[in-house]
Amino acid sequence: MNTPNFTVGKCGDCPIRHRAVCARCNADELVELDAIKYYRTYEAGQTVIWSGDKMGFVGSVVSGVATLTQTMEDGRTQMVGLLLPSDFVGRPGRDGAAYNVVATTDVVMCCFRKKPFEELMSKTPHIAHRLLEMTLDELDAAREWMLVLGRKTAREKIASLLSIIARRNTTPDNDSVSTVFDLPLTREAMADYLGLTLETVSRQVSALKRDGVIQLQGKRHVTVPDMTRLMEEAGDDTDGGFLI
């Protein structure tokens, strides 16, 4: 088992506390969760779980980014999703993993032993309700991603991906219209996820930079001066509010 290389405080001080599976829990429920949790770290490129493997834990991404991938019988692999901070890994009531989960950056996970977590869910409505909310949000996100892949232009696809990552790297109490983050994916991985060529990704990222929608330091450090404009570039008519 991996050993955490960071210092973690109590649940109430957790950086994802406001949007994780424990977001609705009261103090007594947090104590119960604390009794069954442990932390694991994964290095960039390390596999968290293979599709079909038995999972003895569920948990939340505390920091870092991982990918969900599906491998076909002939060996072809497709990225089907991203796991960002606060996203939940594993499914209570299901023994095996549905997808490969691979860390694309160094990842810290708050894990819960699966059987005790399932028992706690059955008697703690706050946890069960929050997990239902997160599952429905995930379903909505998957349907939205179908629109991104099927109908949006290359520029809109890039802007959509950047806006998702930007919003998840910003806390809800930060009312600034700008944000800064490190892009967790290589250009090749972005191309794979978006169904574009590497050349198209590079060209569109450069165009967004040239037009002042984003600023780049190196290839990964991204500044978004105006989130509203980025959302407009994504072809999104929402207000670009923070994900909670």
Coordinates of C-alpha atoms in Angstrom, one line a residue, residues 15-230:
P15 CA -10.0 21.0 0.7
I16 CA -12.8 19.1 -1.0
R17 CA -15.1 19.0 2.0
H18 CA -17.7 21.3 0.5
R19 CA -18.4 19.1 -2.5
A20 CA -17.2 15.6 -1.7
V21 CA -19.5 12.6 -0.7
C22 CA -19.3 13.8 3.0
A23 CA -20.5 17.4 2.1
R24 CA -23.8 17.0 4.0
C25 CA -22.4 15.1 7.0
N26 CA -22.7 16.5 10.5
A27 CA -19.9 16.2 13.1
D28 CA -21.0 12.8 14.4
E29 CA -21.2 11.4 10.9
L30 CA -17.7 12.7 10.1
V31 CA -16.4 10.9 13.1
E32 CA -17.8 7.6 11.8
L33 CA -16.3 8.2 8.4
D34 CA -13.0 9.1 9.9
A35 CA -12.9 5.7 11.6
I36 CA -13.1 3.8 8.3
K37 CA -10.9 6.0 6.1
Y38 CA -7.3 6.0 5.0
Y39 CA -5.3 7.9 2.4
R40 CA -3.4 6.6 -0.6
T41 CA -1.1 8.4 -3.0
Y42 CA -0.4 7.4 -6.6
E43 CA 2.3 8.7 -8.8
A44 CA 1.6 10.1 -12.3
G45 CA 1.2 7.2 -14.7
Q46 CA 0.3 4.7 -11.9
T47 CA -2.8 2.5 -12.2
V48 CA -5.3 3.0 -9.4
I49 CA -7.5 0.1 -10.5
W50 CA -7.9 -2.1 -13.5
S51 CA -11.2 -2.7 -15.2
G52 CA -12.8 -5.9 -13.8
D53 CA -10.6 -6.0 -10.7
K54 CA -12.3 -6.4 -7.3
M55 CA -12.4 -3.2 -5.4
G56 CA -12.1 -3.4 -1.6
F57 CA -12.5 0.4 -1.3
V58 CA -14.4 3.4 -2.5
G59 CA -13.2 7.0 -2.1
S60 CA -12.8 10.6 -3.3
V61 CA -10.0 12.2 -5.2
V62 CA -8.5 14.8 -2.9
S63 CA -5.9 16.3 -5.3
G64 CA -4.6 15.5 -8.7
V65 CA -6.4 14.1 -11.8
A66 CA -7.0 10.6 -13.1
T67 CA -8.4 9.2 -16.3
L68 CA -11.1 6.6 -16.8
T69 CA -10.3 4.4 -19.8
Q70 CA -11.9 1.4 -21.5
T71 CA -9.8 -1.2 -23.4
M72 CA -11.3 -3.2 -26.2
E73 CA -10.6 -6.8 -27.0
D74 CA -8.1 -5.9 -29.7
G75 CA -6.1 -3.7 -27.3
R76 CA -7.4 -0.3 -28.4
T77 CA -8.0 2.1 -25.5
Q78 CA -10.3 5.0 -25.3
M79 CA -10.4 7.7 -22.6
V80 CA -14.0 8.0 -21.4
G81 CA -13.7 10.4 -18.5
L82 CA -11.7 12.4 -16.1
L83 CA -11.6 12.2 -12.3
L84 CA -11.0 15.6 -10.7
P85 CA -10.8 16.6 -7.1
S86 CA -13.9 15.6 -5.1
D87 CA -15.0 13.0 -7.8
F88 CA -16.0 9.6 -6.3
V89 CA -14.2 6.4 -7.3
G90 CA -16.0 3.0 -7.0
R91 CA -19.6 1.9 -6.7
P92 CA -21.2 0.7 -3.5
G93 CA -22.9 -2.6 -4.2
R94 CA -20.7 -3.4 -7.1
D95 CA -17.7 -5.8 -6.6
G96 CA -15.6 -5.0 -9.7
A97 CA -14.3 -1.8 -11.3
A98 CA -16.0 -0.8 -14.6
Y99 CA -13.1 1.1 -16.0
N100 CA -9.3 1.4 -15.7
V101 CA -8.4 4.3 -13.5
V102 CA -4.9 5.8 -14.1
A103 CA -3.3 8.8 -12.4
T104 CA -2.3 11.4 -14.9
T105 CA -0.7 13.6 -12.2
D106 CA 0.3 12.7 -8.6
V107 CA -3.0 11.8 -7.0
V108 CA -4.1 11.7 -3.3
M109 CA -7.3 9.8 -2.5
C110 CA -9.3 9.6 0.6
C111 CA -10.4 6.0 0.7
F112 CA -13.1 4.2 2.7
R113 CA -13.2 0.4 3.3
K114 CA -16.0 -0.7 1.1
K115 CA -18.1 -2.9 3.4
P116 CA -18.1 -0.4 6.3
F117 CA -18.9 2.4 3.9
E118 CA -21.9 0.5 2.5
E119 CA -23.1 -0.2 6.1
L120 CA -22.7 3.5 6.9
M121 CA -24.7 4.5 3.8
S122 CA -27.6 2.4 4.9
K123 CA -28.0 4.3 8.2
T124 CA -26.8 7.8 7.1
P125 CA -29.2 9.5 4.8
H126 CA -26.8 12.4 4.3
I127 CA -24.2 10.2 2.7
A128 CA -26.6 8.3 0.5
H129 CA -28.3 11.5 -0.6
R130 CA -25.1 13.2 -1.5
L131 CA -23.9 10.2 -3.4
L132 CA -27.1 10.2 -5.4
E133 CA -26.6 13.9 -6.1
M134 CA -23.1 13.2 -7.4
T135 CA -24.2 10.3 -9.5
L136 CA -26.9 12.4 -11.2
D137 CA -24.4 15.2 -11.7
E138 CA -22.1 12.6 -13.3
L139 CA -25.0 11.5 -15.6
D140 CA -25.7 15.1 -16.6
A141 CA -22.0 15.6 -17.3
A142 CA -21.9 12.5 -19.5
R143 CA -24.8 13.7 -21.5
E144 CA -23.3 17.1 -21.9
W145 CA -20.0 15.5 -23.0
M146 CA -22.0 13.7 -25.8
L147 CA -23.0 17.2 -27.0
V148 CA -19.4 18.4 -26.8
L149 CA -18.1 15.5 -28.9
G150 CA -20.9 15.3 -31.3
R151 CA -21.8 18.9 -32.1
K152 CA -19.2 21.3 -31.0
T153 CA -16.4 22.7 -33.1
A154 CA -12.8 22.0 -32.3
R155 CA -12.3 25.4 -30.7
E156 CA -15.5 24.9 -28.6
K157 CA -14.3 21.4 -27.5
I158 CA -11.0 22.8 -26.3
A159 CA -12.7 25.7 -24.5
S160 CA -15.2 23.3 -22.9
L161 CA -12.5 21.1 -21.5
L162 CA -10.5 24.0 -20.2
S163 CA -13.6 25.5 -18.6
I164 CA -14.4 22.2 -16.8
I165 CA -10.9 22.0 -15.3
A166 CA -10.8 25.7 -14.5
R167 CA -14.1 25.6 -12.5
R168 CA -13.1 22.5 -10.6
N169 CA -9.8 24.2 -9.6
T170 CA -11.7 27.2 -8.1
T171 CA -13.3 27.4 -4.7
P172 CA -17.0 28.5 -4.5
D173 CA -16.2 31.4 -2.2
N174 CA -13.8 32.9 -4.8
D175 CA -15.8 35.5 -6.7
S176 CA -12.9 36.4 -9.1
V177 CA -13.7 36.1 -12.8
S178 CA -10.2 34.9 -13.4
T179 CA -8.5 31.6 -12.5
V180 CA -5.1 29.9 -12.8
F181 CA -4.5 26.2 -13.0
D182 CA -2.0 23.6 -14.3
L183 CA -3.4 21.6 -17.2
P184 CA -3.3 17.9 -16.1
L185 CA -3.4 16.4 -19.6
T186 CA -0.8 16.4 -22.4
R187 CA -1.8 17.6 -25.8
E188 CA -1.9 14.0 -26.9
A189 CA -4.3 13.0 -24.1
M190 CA -6.5 16.0 -24.9
A191 CA -6.7 14.9 -28.5
D192 CA -7.6 11.4 -27.5
Y193 CA -10.3 12.6 -25.1
L194 CA -11.8 15.1 -27.5
G195 CA -11.6 13.0 -30.7
L196 CA -9.3 15.5 -32.4
T197 CA -5.8 15.2 -33.9
L198 CA -2.8 16.4 -32.0
E199 CA -2.2 19.1 -34.6
T200 CA -5.8 20.4 -34.2
V201 CA -5.4 20.6 -30.4
S202 CA -2.2 22.5 -30.7
R203 CA -3.6 24.9 -33.3
Q204 CA -6.7 25.7 -31.3
V205 CA -4.9 26.2 -28.0
S206 CA -2.6 28.6 -29.8
A207 CA -5.6 30.4 -31.3
L208 CA -7.2 30.8 -27.8
K209 CA -3.9 32.1 -26.5
R210 CA -3.5 34.5 -29.5
D211 CA -7.1 35.9 -29.0
G212 CA -6.5 36.5 -25.2
V213 CA -9.0 33.9 -24.0
I214 CA -6.2 32.1 -22.1
Q215 CA -2.6 32.8 -21.2
L216 CA 0.1 30.1 -21.2
Q217 CA 3.3 29.7 -19.3
G218 CA 5.0 26.8 -20.8
K219 CA 2.6 24.1 -22.1
R220 CA 0.7 23.4 -18.9
H221 CA 0.3 26.5 -16.7
V222 CA -2.9 28.2 -17.8
T223 CA -4.4 31.6 -16.8
V224 CA -8.0 32.4 -17.7
P225 CA -8.4 36.2 -17.4
D226 CA -12.2 36.1 -17.9
M227 CA -14.2 32.9 -17.1
T228 CA -17.3 34.3 -18.8
R229 CA -15.4 34.7 -22.1
L230 CA -14.1 31.2 -21.8

